[in-house]
C-alpha cells in the first residue's frame, strides 16, 4: 500500500538531530522524498546513516548543510531541493534553539545579543523560508508545519526570557501566515512540544549527555511535571507533525497549535505543592 506521503517532497529543517531527524525518517518511510538539513556535518552523516539503515534509497533523500539564519543558507536549501526533486509539497520549520548566554546570565539579565540570536533561529529563519517557498508551495497546494514549544503558552519563565518570547512570536506568525496563505491553498499549523529527549537541553544549558539523561528521567518520573508519567520521545512529535502535514488527516485545521506535552500544560504549581500532598494524605 502506498504511504501517505507518496509523491510528496518535504524539507525538514533541523533534521540533523532530534525531532527533525525522526520526522525525516517517518516521512521517508511513508513515501516522501525528503531534504535533511542542519549545519553540523557529523550529525548530518548520522541522519544519512539512519535513513539508509531504514532502507530508504539515496534517490529519495538529499542532505544539505546550511545555516538557515542566513539568506544564502535558505536559498541553498530550497535551490538544491528543487534541483533534485523538482517541486516542494511540505515545509517543516523544525530547527530551533534556546541560545546559551555566553556569560551564563539568566532571565531578563541576558544580553540583547542572546535575544537577537534567539529570534533569528526561531522566528526570522521561519519568516525567510516561508516567504521563499511560498511560490513553490502555492503550485502544489502545500503544507507548512512549524515547531514551537509549550514555553509559548501563557506562563512566565524566570530562567529564560527570550526563547519563550520567540516561540510565542512564532505562534502568532503562524496564525497570520495561515490566513494569508490559505487563499493560495497553502495550510500552516504548529506543533507545541513539551519536554522531549533530544540534544536540545544539552545545547541550552551546556549539559553533558549524562546530565541531560538525568533531567529527562527525573522529569518523566514526576507526574506533577508530566502527568502521563514519561518524557516525550522524538517520534511522539514526528507523528504529530505528520498528522498536520497530511492533508487527508487534517485538511480542516488551519493556523492552529497542537500541544503534545504529556499533559504538562494542564498542571499548575499548586498541584505540585499543595494539592498533591493533600491527595497523598
Ligand atoms: P536538537 O538540538 O536535538 O535539534 C535542533 C536542530 O536544529 C538540529 O538539527 C540543529 O542542526 C538545527 N539548527 C539549530 N540552529 C540551526 C541553524 N542556525 N541553521 C540550521 N539548523 C539549525 O533539538 P530538538 O530536536 O529538540 O528541537 C527541534 C525543535 O523542537 C526546536 O524548534 C525546539 O525549539 C523545539 N522544541 C524542543 C523541545 C525539547 O524538549 N526537545 C521542547 C519544545 C520545543 P545543527 O546542530 O546541525 O545545526
PDB file of C-alpha atoms and ligand atoms in Angstrom:
ATOM      1  CA  UNK A   1       0.000   0.000   0.000  1.00  0.00           C
ATOM      2  CA  UNK A   2       1.440   3.454  -0.860  1.00  0.00           C
ATOM      3  CA  UNK A   3       2.452   5.585   2.132  1.00  0.00           C
ATOM      4  CA  UNK A   4       0.518   8.745   2.900  1.00  0.00           C
ATOM      5  CA  UNK A   5       3.379  10.951   1.658  1.00  0.00           C
ATOM      6  CA  UNK A   6       3.927   9.066  -1.616  1.00  0.00           C
ATOM      7  CA  UNK A   7       4.801  11.566  -4.376  1.00  0.00           C
ATOM      8  CA  UNK A   8       5.398  14.401  -1.898  1.00  0.00           C
ATOM      9  CA  UNK A   9       8.632  16.345  -1.436  1.00  0.00           C
ATOM     10  CA  UNK A  10       9.390  17.682   2.048  1.00  0.00           C
ATOM     11  CA  UNK A  11      12.049  19.976   3.514  1.00  0.00           C
ATOM     12  CA  UNK A  12      12.523  19.311   7.227  1.00  0.00           C
ATOM     13  CA  UNK A  13      14.766  21.857   8.909  1.00  0.00           C
ATOM     14  CA  UNK A  14      16.785  20.791  11.945  1.00  0.00           C
ATOM     15  CA  UNK A  15      16.804  17.193  10.709  1.00  0.00           C
ATOM     16  CA  UNK A  16      20.444  16.603  11.589  1.00  0.00           C
ATOM     17  CA  UNK A  17      19.239  15.681  15.085  1.00  0.00           C
ATOM     18  CA  UNK A  18      16.337  15.046  17.476  1.00  0.00           C
ATOM     19  CA  UNK A  19      12.755  15.699  16.414  1.00  0.00           C
ATOM     20  CA  UNK A  20      13.721  16.691  12.865  1.00  0.00           C
ATOM     21  CA  UNK A  21      15.708  13.504  12.185  1.00  0.00           C
ATOM     22  CA  UNK A  22      12.816  11.365  13.429  1.00  0.00           C
ATOM     23  CA  UNK A  23      10.382  13.356  11.278  1.00  0.00           C
ATOM     24  CA  UNK A  24      12.551  12.896   8.186  1.00  0.00           C
ATOM     25  CA  UNK A  25      12.664   9.146   8.852  1.00  0.00           C
ATOM     26  CA  UNK A  26       8.899   8.905   9.340  1.00  0.00           C
ATOM     27  CA  UNK A  27       8.122  10.941   6.219  1.00  0.00           C
ATOM     28  CA  UNK A  28      10.584   8.932   4.123  1.00  0.00           C
ATOM     29  CA  UNK A  29       9.202   5.613   5.404  1.00  0.00           C
ATOM     30  CA  UNK A  30       5.755   6.833   4.388  1.00  0.00           C
ATOM     31  CA  UNK A  31       6.866   7.585   0.840  1.00  0.00           C
ATOM     32  CA  UNK A  32       8.115  11.195   0.857  1.00  0.00           C
ATOM     33  CA  UNK A  33      11.279  12.409  -0.792  1.00  0.00           C
ATOM     34  CA  UNK A  34      12.961  14.398   1.964  1.00  0.00           C
ATOM     35  CA  UNK A  35      15.609  17.077   2.316  1.00  0.00           C
ATOM     36  CA  UNK A  36      17.556  16.662   5.535  1.00  0.00           C
ATOM     37  CA  UNK A  37      19.386  19.721   6.752  1.00  0.00           C
ATOM     38  CA  UNK A  38      21.404  21.295   9.554  1.00  0.00           C
ATOM     39  CA  UNK A  39      24.877  22.799   9.990  1.00  0.00           C
ATOM     40  CA  UNK A  40      26.782  20.023  11.734  1.00  0.00           C
ATOM     41  CA  UNK A  41      28.311  17.569   9.260  1.00  0.00           C
ATOM     42  CA  UNK A  42      28.742  14.739  11.771  1.00  0.00           C
ATOM     43  CA  UNK A  43      25.112  14.968  12.795  1.00  0.00           C
ATOM     44  CA  UNK A  44      24.034  15.113   9.145  1.00  0.00           C
ATOM     45  CA  UNK A  45      26.025  11.960   8.492  1.00  0.00           C
ATOM     46  CA  UNK A  46      24.168  10.215  11.359  1.00  0.00           C
ATOM     47  CA  UNK A  47      20.856  11.200   9.758  1.00  0.00           C
ATOM     48  CA  UNK A  48      22.054   9.886   6.391  1.00  0.00           C
ATOM     49  CA  UNK A  49      23.025   6.585   8.013  1.00  0.00           C
ATOM     50  CA  UNK A  50      19.680   6.354   9.843  1.00  0.00           C
ATOM     51  CA  UNK A  51      17.813   6.791   6.532  1.00  0.00           C
ATOM     52  CA  UNK A  52      19.960   4.167   4.810  1.00  0.00           C
ATOM     53  CA  UNK A  53      19.513   1.786   7.760  1.00  0.00           C
ATOM     54  CA  UNK A  54      15.743   2.235   7.401  1.00  0.00           C
ATOM     55  CA  UNK A  55      16.023   1.066   3.781  1.00  0.00           C
ATOM     56  CA  UNK A  56      15.494   4.499   2.199  1.00  0.00           C
ATOM     57  CA  UNK A  57      17.258   4.812  -1.163  1.00  0.00           C
ATOM     58  CA  UNK A  58      19.698   7.689  -1.791  1.00  0.00           C
ATOM     59  CA  UNK A  59      17.430   8.802  -4.643  1.00  0.00           C
ATOM     60  CA  UNK A  60      14.701   9.616  -2.122  1.00  0.00           C
ATOM     61  CA  UNK A  61      16.651  11.891   0.169  1.00  0.00           C
ATOM     62  CA  UNK A  62      19.004  14.831  -0.039  1.00  0.00           C
ATOM     63  CA  UNK A  63      21.393  16.137   2.590  1.00  0.00           C
ATOM     64  CA  UNK A  64      22.018  19.894   2.579  1.00  0.00           C
ATOM     65  CA  UNK A  65      24.380  21.546   5.010  1.00  0.00           C
ATOM     66  CA  UNK A  66      23.168  25.112   5.577  1.00  0.00           C
ATOM     67  CA  UNK A  67      22.796  27.771   8.248  1.00  0.00           C
ATOM     68  CA  UNK A  68      19.161  28.775   7.839  1.00  0.00           C
ATOM     69  CA  UNK A  69      19.640  32.017   9.749  1.00  0.00           C
ATOM     70  CA  UNK A  70      21.348  33.333   6.598  1.00  0.00           C
ATOM     71  CA  UNK A  71      19.576  34.252   3.384  1.00  0.00           C
ATOM     72  CA  UNK A  72      22.194  32.342   1.360  1.00  0.00           C
ATOM     73  CA  UNK A  73      21.663  29.234   3.531  1.00  0.00           C
ATOM     74  CA  UNK A  74      17.905  29.408   2.907  1.00  0.00           C
ATOM     75  CA  UNK A  75      18.459  29.822  -0.858  1.00  0.00           C
ATOM     76  CA  UNK A  76      20.849  26.858  -0.913  1.00  0.00           C
ATOM     77  CA  UNK A  77      18.350  24.642   0.924  1.00  0.00           C
ATOM     78  CA  UNK A  78      15.435  25.486  -1.372  1.00  0.00           C
ATOM     79  CA  UNK A  79      17.527  25.583  -4.571  1.00  0.00           C
ATOM     80  CA  UNK A  80      19.142  22.176  -4.044  1.00  0.00           C
ATOM     81  CA  UNK A  81      15.787  20.611  -3.118  1.00  0.00           C
ATOM     82  CA  UNK A  82      14.124  21.900  -6.301  1.00  0.00           C
ATOM     83  CA  UNK A  83      17.112  20.857  -8.363  1.00  0.00           C
ATOM     84  CA  UNK A  84      16.968  17.262  -7.103  1.00  0.00           C
ATOM     85  CA  UNK A  85      13.224  16.699  -6.687  1.00  0.00           C
ATOM     86  CA  UNK A  86      11.664  19.327  -8.998  1.00  0.00           C
ATOM     87  CA  UNK A  87       8.960  20.562  -6.606  1.00  0.00           C
ATOM     88  CA  UNK A  88       8.066  21.157  -2.956  1.00  0.00           C
ATOM     89  CA  UNK A  89       4.933  19.965  -1.127  1.00  0.00           C
ATOM     90  CA  UNK A  90       5.787  20.239   2.573  1.00  0.00           C
ATOM     91  CA  UNK A  91       7.950  22.577   4.663  1.00  0.00           C
ATOM     92  CA  UNK A  92       8.575  21.603   8.286  1.00  0.00           C
ATOM     93  CA  UNK A  93      10.128  24.557  10.130  1.00  0.00           C
ATOM     94  CA  UNK A  94      11.540  22.475  12.961  1.00  0.00           C
ATOM     95  CA  UNK A  95      15.043  23.915  13.558  1.00  0.00           C
ATOM     96  CA  UNK A  96      15.185  25.938  16.737  1.00  0.00           C
ATOM     97  CA  UNK A  97      17.291  26.567  19.791  1.00  0.00           C
ATOM     98  CA  UNK A  98      17.434  28.234  23.140  1.00  0.00           C
ATOM     99  CA  UNK A  99      20.701  30.172  22.882  1.00  0.00           C
ATOM    100  CA  UNK A 100      23.026  29.777  25.864  1.00  0.00           C
ATOM    101  CA  UNK A 101      24.150  33.088  27.346  1.00  0.00           C
ATOM    102  CA  UNK A 102      27.971  33.402  26.886  1.00  0.00           C
ATOM    103  CA  UNK A 103      28.282  34.847  30.424  1.00  0.00           C
ATOM    104  CA  UNK A 104      25.819  32.333  31.910  1.00  0.00           C
ATOM    105  CA  UNK A 105      23.330  35.096  32.709  1.00  0.00           C
ATOM    106  CA  UNK A 106      19.743  34.027  33.166  1.00  0.00           C
ATOM    107  CA  UNK A 107      16.264  35.532  32.898  1.00  0.00           C
ATOM    108  CA  UNK A 108      15.908  39.154  31.904  1.00  0.00           C
ATOM    109  CA  UNK A 109      19.606  39.827  32.618  1.00  0.00           C
ATOM    110  CA  UNK A 110      20.562  38.043  29.400  1.00  0.00           C
ATOM    111  CA  UNK A 111      22.010  40.381  26.800  1.00  0.00           C
ATOM    112  CA  UNK A 112      20.414  41.670  23.618  1.00  0.00           C
ATOM    113  CA  UNK A 113      22.835  39.563  21.559  1.00  0.00           C
ATOM    114  CA  UNK A 114      21.226  36.434  23.039  1.00  0.00           C
ATOM    115  CA  UNK A 115      17.789  37.879  22.244  1.00  0.00           C
ATOM    116  CA  UNK A 116      18.789  38.629  18.636  1.00  0.00           C
ATOM    117  CA  UNK A 117      20.278  35.181  18.018  1.00  0.00           C
ATOM    118  CA  UNK A 118      17.224  33.547  19.585  1.00  0.00           C
ATOM    119  CA  UNK A 119      14.841  35.483  17.330  1.00  0.00           C
ATOM    120  CA  UNK A 120      16.993  34.756  14.270  1.00  0.00           C
ATOM    121  CA  UNK A 121      16.827  30.970  14.520  1.00  0.00           C
ATOM    122  CA  UNK A 122      13.334  30.545  15.990  1.00  0.00           C
ATOM    123  CA  UNK A 123      11.444  33.275  14.113  1.00  0.00           C
ATOM    124  CA  UNK A 124      13.375  35.050  11.348  1.00  0.00           C
ATOM    125  CA  UNK A 125      14.508  31.831   9.647  1.00  0.00           C
ATOM    126  CA  UNK A 126      10.854  30.722   9.535  1.00  0.00           C
ATOM    127  CA  UNK A 127       9.766  34.047   8.025  1.00  0.00           C
ATOM    128  CA  UNK A 128      12.508  33.818   5.378  1.00  0.00           C
ATOM    129  CA  UNK A 129      11.810  30.201   4.448  1.00  0.00           C
ATOM    130  CA  UNK A 130       8.051  30.792   4.346  1.00  0.00           C
ATOM    131  CA  UNK A 131       8.437  33.769   2.008  1.00  0.00           C
ATOM    132  CA  UNK A 132      10.896  31.971  -0.259  1.00  0.00           C
ATOM    133  CA  UNK A 133       8.967  28.683  -0.502  1.00  0.00           C
ATOM    134  CA  UNK A 134       5.593  30.393  -0.968  1.00  0.00           C
ATOM    135  CA  UNK A 135       5.508  30.285  -4.800  1.00  0.00           C
ATOM    136  CA  UNK A 136       6.601  26.626  -4.825  1.00  0.00           C
ATOM    137  CA  UNK A 137       4.066  25.574  -2.180  1.00  0.00           C
ATOM    138  CA  UNK A 138       1.313  27.526  -3.952  1.00  0.00           C
ATOM    139  CA  UNK A 139       1.966  25.444  -7.083  1.00  0.00           C
ATOM    140  CA  UNK A 140       1.495  22.165  -5.166  1.00  0.00           C
ATOM    141  CA  UNK A 141      -1.160  23.393  -2.666  1.00  0.00           C
ATOM    142  CA  UNK A 142       1.350  22.522   0.019  1.00  0.00           C
ATOM    143  CA  UNK A 143       1.528  22.359   3.791  1.00  0.00           C
ATOM    144  CA  UNK A 144       3.730  24.059   6.381  1.00  0.00           C
ATOM    145  CA  UNK A 145       4.203  22.781   9.921  1.00  0.00           C
ATOM    146  CA  UNK A 146       6.089  24.960  12.397  1.00  0.00           C
ATOM    147  CA  UNK A 147       7.610  23.550  15.567  1.00  0.00           C
ATOM    148  CA  UNK A 148       7.035  25.848  18.503  1.00  0.00           C
ATOM    149  CA  UNK A 149       7.009  24.875  22.200  1.00  0.00           C
ATOM    150  CA  UNK A 150       4.856  24.853  25.301  1.00  0.00           C
ATOM    151  CA  UNK A 151       7.044  27.693  26.555  1.00  0.00           C
ATOM    152  CA  UNK A 152       4.940  29.901  24.253  1.00  0.00           C
ATOM    153  CA  UNK A 153       1.810  29.427  26.366  1.00  0.00           C
ATOM    154  CA  UNK A 154       0.782  31.963  28.998  1.00  0.00           C
ATOM    155  CA  UNK A 155       3.259  31.206  31.804  1.00  0.00           C
ATOM    156  CA  UNK A 156       6.365  33.053  32.934  1.00  0.00           C
ATOM    157  CA  UNK A 157       9.846  31.516  32.537  1.00  0.00           C
ATOM    158  CA  UNK A 158      12.182  33.045  35.091  1.00  0.00           C
ATOM    159  CA  UNK A 159      15.289  31.162  33.925  1.00  0.00           C
ATOM    160  CA  UNK A 160      14.961  32.241  30.299  1.00  0.00           C
ATOM    161  CA  UNK A 161      13.141  35.171  28.832  1.00  0.00           C
ATOM    162  CA  UNK A 162      13.865  35.264  25.119  1.00  0.00           C
ATOM    163  CA  UNK A 163      13.279  31.689  23.930  1.00  0.00           C
ATOM    164  CA  UNK A 164       9.637  31.686  25.172  1.00  0.00           C
ATOM    165  CA  UNK A 165       9.170  35.136  23.567  1.00  0.00           C
ATOM    166  CA  UNK A 166      10.474  33.794  20.264  1.00  0.00           C
ATOM    167  CA  UNK A 167       8.173  30.776  20.294  1.00  0.00           C
ATOM    168  CA  UNK A 168       5.176  32.983  21.217  1.00  0.00           C
ATOM    169  CA  UNK A 169       6.062  35.175  18.224  1.00  0.00           C
ATOM    170  CA  UNK A 170       6.245  32.057  16.063  1.00  0.00           C
ATOM    171  CA  UNK A 171       2.752  31.004  17.173  1.00  0.00           C
ATOM    172  CA  UNK A 172       1.318  34.406  16.307  1.00  0.00           C
ATOM    173  CA  UNK A 173       3.190  34.439  12.987  1.00  0.00           C
ATOM    174  CA  UNK A 174       1.625  31.051  12.216  1.00  0.00           C
ATOM    175  CA  UNK A 175      -1.890  32.460  12.677  1.00  0.00           C
ATOM    176  CA  UNK A 176      -1.262  35.433  10.379  1.00  0.00           C
ATOM    177  CA  UNK A 177       0.554  33.323   7.772  1.00  0.00           C
ATOM    178  CA  UNK A 178      -2.232  30.735   7.869  1.00  0.00           C
ATOM    179  CA  UNK A 179      -4.908  33.260   6.915  1.00  0.00           C
ATOM    180  CA  UNK A 180      -2.702  34.862   4.283  1.00  0.00           C
ATOM    181  CA  UNK A 181      -1.589  31.623   2.640  1.00  0.00           C
ATOM    182  CA  UNK A 182      -4.777  29.553   2.711  1.00  0.00           C
ATOM    183  CA  UNK A 183      -6.135  31.730  -0.103  1.00  0.00           C
ATOM    184  CA  UNK A 184      -3.349  30.190  -2.223  1.00  0.00           C
ATOM    185  CA  UNK A 185      -4.170  26.700  -0.943  1.00  0.00           C
ATOM    186  CA  UNK A 186      -1.217  26.519   1.477  1.00  0.00           C
ATOM    187  CA  UNK A 187      -2.011  25.357   5.003  1.00  0.00           C
ATOM    188  CA  UNK A 188       0.073  26.419   8.028  1.00  0.00           C
ATOM    189  CA  UNK A 189      -0.119  24.886  11.513  1.00  0.00           C
ATOM    190  CA  UNK A 190       2.077  24.469  14.574  1.00  0.00           C
ATOM    191  CA  UNK A 191       3.067  21.722  16.983  1.00  0.00           C
ATOM    192  CA  UNK A 192       3.976  22.800  20.527  1.00  0.00           C
ATOM    193  CA  UNK A 193       6.007  20.033  22.183  1.00  0.00           C
ATOM    194  CA  UNK A 194       6.614  19.655  25.904  1.00  0.00           C
ATOM    195  CA  UNK A 195       9.868  18.122  27.149  1.00  0.00           C
ATOM    196  CA  UNK A 196      11.353  15.762  24.549  1.00  0.00           C
ATOM    197  CA  UNK A 197      14.567  13.713  24.811  1.00  0.00           C
ATOM    198  CA  UNK A 198      16.835  15.254  22.151  1.00  0.00           C
ATOM    199  CA  UNK A 199      20.061  17.249  22.053  1.00  0.00           C
ATOM    200  CA  UNK A 200      18.100  20.401  22.836  1.00  0.00           C
ATOM    201  CA  UNK A 201      18.775  20.713  26.570  1.00  0.00           C
ATOM    202  CA  UNK A 202      22.441  19.816  26.161  1.00  0.00           C
ATOM    203  CA  UNK A 203      22.845  22.879  23.924  1.00  0.00           C
ATOM    204  CA  UNK A 204      20.538  25.023  26.037  1.00  0.00           C
ATOM    205  CA  UNK A 205      22.340  24.511  29.339  1.00  0.00           C
ATOM    206  CA  UNK A 206      25.715  23.190  28.154  1.00  0.00           C
ATOM    207  CA  UNK A 207      24.973  19.816  29.801  1.00  0.00           C
ATOM    208  CA  UNK A 208      26.720  16.522  29.199  1.00  0.00           C
ATOM    209  CA  UNK A 209      24.654  13.681  27.712  1.00  0.00           C
ATOM    210  CA  UNK A 210      24.564  12.125  31.203  1.00  0.00           C
ATOM    211  CA  UNK A 211      23.237  15.288  32.834  1.00  0.00           C
ATOM    212  CA  UNK A 212      20.577  15.580  30.141  1.00  0.00           C
ATOM    213  CA  UNK A 213      19.538  11.933  30.661  1.00  0.00           C
ATOM    214  CA  UNK A 214      19.154  12.513  34.415  1.00  0.00           C
ATOM    215  CA  UNK A 215      16.979  15.561  33.701  1.00  0.00           C
ATOM    216  CA  UNK A 216      14.736  13.610  31.304  1.00  0.00           C
ATOM    217  CA  UNK A 217      14.447  10.659  33.718  1.00  0.00           C
ATOM    218  CA  UNK A 218      13.657  12.910  36.702  1.00  0.00           C
ATOM    219  CA  UNK A 219      11.079  14.927  34.778  1.00  0.00           C
ATOM    220  CA  UNK A 220       9.426  11.786  33.410  1.00  0.00           C
ATOM    221  CA  UNK A 221       9.142  10.299  36.892  1.00  0.00           C
ATOM    222  CA  UNK A 222       7.417  13.396  38.254  1.00  0.00           C
ATOM    223  CA  UNK A 223       3.713  13.407  37.395  1.00  0.00           C
ATOM    224  CA  UNK A 224       3.375  16.956  38.720  1.00  0.00           C
ATOM    225  CA  UNK A 225       5.514  17.982  35.732  1.00  0.00           C
ATOM    226  CA  UNK A 226       4.481  15.403  33.122  1.00  0.00           C
ATOM    227  CA  UNK A 227       1.138  13.761  34.059  1.00  0.00           C
ATOM    228  CA  UNK A 228       1.476  10.941  31.503  1.00  0.00           C
ATOM    229  CA  UNK A 229       4.468   9.652  33.518  1.00  0.00           C
ATOM    230  CA  UNK A 230       7.285   9.718  30.962  1.00  0.00           C
ATOM    231  CA  UNK A 231       9.314  12.234  28.994  1.00  0.00           C
ATOM    232  CA  UNK A 232       8.448  12.730  25.323  1.00  0.00           C
ATOM    233  CA  UNK A 233      10.395  10.988  22.597  1.00  0.00           C
ATOM    234  CA  UNK A 234      11.102  12.474  19.135  1.00  0.00           C
ATOM    235  CA  UNK A 235       8.651  10.046  17.491  1.00  0.00           C
ATOM    236  CA  UNK A 236       5.745  11.494  19.534  1.00  0.00           C
ATOM    237  CA  UNK A 237       6.348  14.867  17.914  1.00  0.00           C
ATOM    238  CA  UNK A 238       7.191  13.416  14.476  1.00  0.00           C
ATOM    239  CA  UNK A 239       3.781  11.700  14.406  1.00  0.00           C
ATOM    240  CA  UNK A 240       2.014  14.945  15.335  1.00  0.00           C
ATOM    241  CA  UNK A 241       3.921  16.814  12.609  1.00  0.00           C
ATOM    242  CA  UNK A 242       2.948  14.106  10.105  1.00  0.00           C
ATOM    243  CA  UNK A 243      -0.725  14.445  11.080  1.00  0.00           C
ATOM    244  CA  UNK A 244      -0.609  18.201  10.409  1.00  0.00           C
ATOM    245  CA  UNK A 245       1.376  17.816   7.181  1.00  0.00           C
ATOM    246  CA  UNK A 246      -1.009  15.198   5.781  1.00  0.00           C
ATOM    247  CA  UNK A 247      -3.957  16.926   4.133  1.00  0.00           C
ATOM    248  CA  UNK A 248      -6.125  13.812   4.234  1.00  0.00           C
ATOM    249  CA  UNK A 249      -5.827  13.719   8.037  1.00  0.00           C
ATOM    250  CA  UNK A 250      -6.089  17.404   8.885  1.00  0.00           C
ATOM    251  CA  UNK A 251      -7.465  19.369   5.918  1.00  0.00           C
ATOM    252  CA  UNK A 252      -9.836  21.481   8.016  1.00  0.00           C
ATOM    253  CA  UNK A 253      -7.213  22.516  10.612  1.00  0.00           C
ATOM    254  CA  UNK A 254      -5.833  25.959   9.708  1.00  0.00           C
ATOM    255  CA  UNK A 255      -3.437  28.056  11.789  1.00  0.00           C
ATOM    256  CA  UNK A 256      -3.778  26.009  14.983  1.00  0.00           C
ATOM    257  CA  UNK A 257      -1.414  24.921  17.734  1.00  0.00           C
ATOM    258  CA  UNK A 258      -1.439  21.247  18.652  1.00  0.00           C
ATOM    259  CA  UNK A 259       0.123  20.795  22.092  1.00  0.00           C
ATOM    260  CA  UNK A 260       1.956  17.464  22.503  1.00  0.00           C
ATOM    261  CA  UNK A 261       3.291  17.515  26.060  1.00  0.00           C
ATOM    262  CA  UNK A 262       2.047  14.519  28.056  1.00  0.00           C
ATOM    263  CA  UNK A 263      -0.236  16.879  29.967  1.00  0.00           C
ATOM    264  CA  UNK A 264       2.424  19.317  31.235  1.00  0.00           C
ATOM    265  CA  UNK A 265       0.438  22.457  30.404  1.00  0.00           C
ATOM    266  CA  UNK A 266      -2.587  21.116  32.302  1.00  0.00           C
ATOM    267  CA  UNK A 267      -0.892  21.187  35.695  1.00  0.00           C
ATOM    268  CA  UNK A 268      -0.223  24.232  37.821  1.00  0.00           C
ATOM    269  CA  UNK A 269       2.307  24.761  40.609  1.00  0.00           C
ATOM    270  CA  UNK A 270      -0.466  24.407  43.160  1.00  0.00           C
ATOM    271  CA  UNK A 271      -0.934  20.799  42.080  1.00  0.00           C
ATOM    272  CA  UNK A 272       2.690  20.020  42.921  1.00  0.00           C
ATOM    273  CA  UNK A 273       2.951  21.939  46.157  1.00  0.00           C
ATOM    274  CA  UNK A 274      -0.411  21.703  47.845  1.00  0.00           C
ATOM    275  CA  UNK A 275      -2.981  19.554  46.116  1.00  0.00           C
ATOM    276  CA  UNK A 276      -0.674  16.550  45.608  1.00  0.00           C
ATOM    277  CA  UNK A 277       0.231  16.450  49.306  1.00  0.00           C
ATOM    278  CA  UNK A 278      -3.491  16.600  50.192  1.00  0.00           C
ATOM    279  CA  UNK A 279      -4.311  13.774  47.808  1.00  0.00           C
ATOM    280  CA  UNK A 280      -1.479  11.676  49.294  1.00  0.00           C
ATOM    281  CA  UNK A 281      -2.503  12.283  52.914  1.00  0.00           C
TER     282      UNK A 281
HETATM  283  P1  LIG B   1      18.068  19.410  18.824  1.00  0.00           P
HETATM  284  O1  LIG B   1      19.005  20.361  19.490  1.00  0.00           O
HETATM  285  O2  LIG B   1      18.246  17.958  19.005  1.00  0.00           O
HETATM  286  O3  LIG B   1      17.995  19.743  17.256  1.00  0.00           O
HETATM  287  C1  LIG B   1      17.949  21.069  16.799  1.00  0.00           C
HETATM  288  C2  LIG B   1      18.131  21.073  15.296  1.00  0.00           C
HETATM  289  O4  LIG B   1      18.090  22.436  14.815  1.00  0.00           O
HETATM  290  C3  LIG B   1      19.451  20.484  14.879  1.00  0.00           C
HETATM  291  O5  LIG B   1      19.253  19.647  13.750  1.00  0.00           O
HETATM  292  C4  LIG B   1      20.276  21.700  14.515  1.00  0.00           C
HETATM  293  O6  LIG B   1      21.194  21.398  13.481  1.00  0.00           O
HETATM  294  C5  LIG B   1      19.204  22.634  13.959  1.00  0.00           C
HETATM  295  N1  LIG B   1      19.657  24.032  13.956  1.00  0.00           N
HETATM  296  C6  LIG B   1      19.873  24.830  15.034  1.00  0.00           C
HETATM  297  N2  LIG B   1      20.327  26.028  14.625  1.00  0.00           N
HETATM  298  C7  LIG B   1      20.399  25.985  13.269  1.00  0.00           C
HETATM  299  C8  LIG B   1      20.812  26.900  12.264  1.00  0.00           C
HETATM  300  N3  LIG B   1      21.236  28.150  12.557  1.00  0.00           N
HETATM  301  N4  LIG B   1      20.761  26.529  10.963  1.00  0.00           N
HETATM  302  C9  LIG B   1      20.351  25.275  10.632  1.00  0.00           C
HETATM  303  N5  LIG B   1      19.951  24.350  11.532  1.00  0.00           N
HETATM  304  C10 LIG B   1      19.981  24.708  12.841  1.00  0.00           C
HETATM  305  O7  LIG B   1      16.630  19.864  19.349  1.00  0.00           O
HETATM  306  P2  LIG B   1      15.142  19.312  19.123  1.00  0.00           P
HETATM  307  O8  LIG B   1      15.086  18.233  18.133  1.00  0.00           O
HETATM  308  O9  LIG B   1      14.579  19.110  20.450  1.00  0.00           O
HETATM  309  O10 LIG B   1      14.488  20.658  18.542  1.00  0.00           O
HETATM  310  C11 LIG B   1      13.595  20.689  17.439  1.00  0.00           C
HETATM  311  C12 LIG B   1      12.561  21.766  17.671  1.00  0.00           C
HETATM  312  O11 LIG B   1      11.742  21.399  18.777  1.00  0.00           O
HETATM  313  C13 LIG B   1      13.138  23.143  18.007  1.00  0.00           C
HETATM  314  O12 LIG B   1      12.421  24.136  17.319  1.00  0.00           O
HETATM  315  C14 LIG B   1      12.895  23.277  19.507  1.00  0.00           C
HETATM  316  O13 LIG B   1      12.765  24.624  19.887  1.00  0.00           O
HETATM  317  C15 LIG B   1      11.587  22.512  19.643  1.00  0.00           C
HETATM  318  N6  LIG B   1      11.290  22.032  20.988  1.00  0.00           N
HETATM  319  C16 LIG B   1      12.076  21.084  21.608  1.00  0.00           C
HETATM  320  C17 LIG B   1      11.733  20.632  22.877  1.00  0.00           C
HETATM  321  C18 LIG B   1      12.528  19.603  23.606  1.00  0.00           C
HETATM  322  O14 LIG B   1      12.262  19.379  24.804  1.00  0.00           O
HETATM  323  N7  LIG B   1      13.474  18.931  22.988  1.00  0.00           N
HETATM  324  C19 LIG B   1      10.562  21.159  23.576  1.00  0.00           C
HETATM  325  C20 LIG B   1       9.782  22.093  22.817  1.00  0.00           C
HETATM  326  C21 LIG B   1      10.144  22.512  21.582  1.00  0.00           C
HETATM  327  P3  LIG B   1      22.795  21.599  13.575  1.00  0.00           P
HETATM  328  O15 LIG B   1      23.187  21.481  15.005  1.00  0.00           O
HETATM  329  O16 LIG B   1      23.314  20.529  12.687  1.00  0.00           O
HETATM  330  O17 LIG B   1      22.989  22.956  13.011  1.00  0.00           O
END
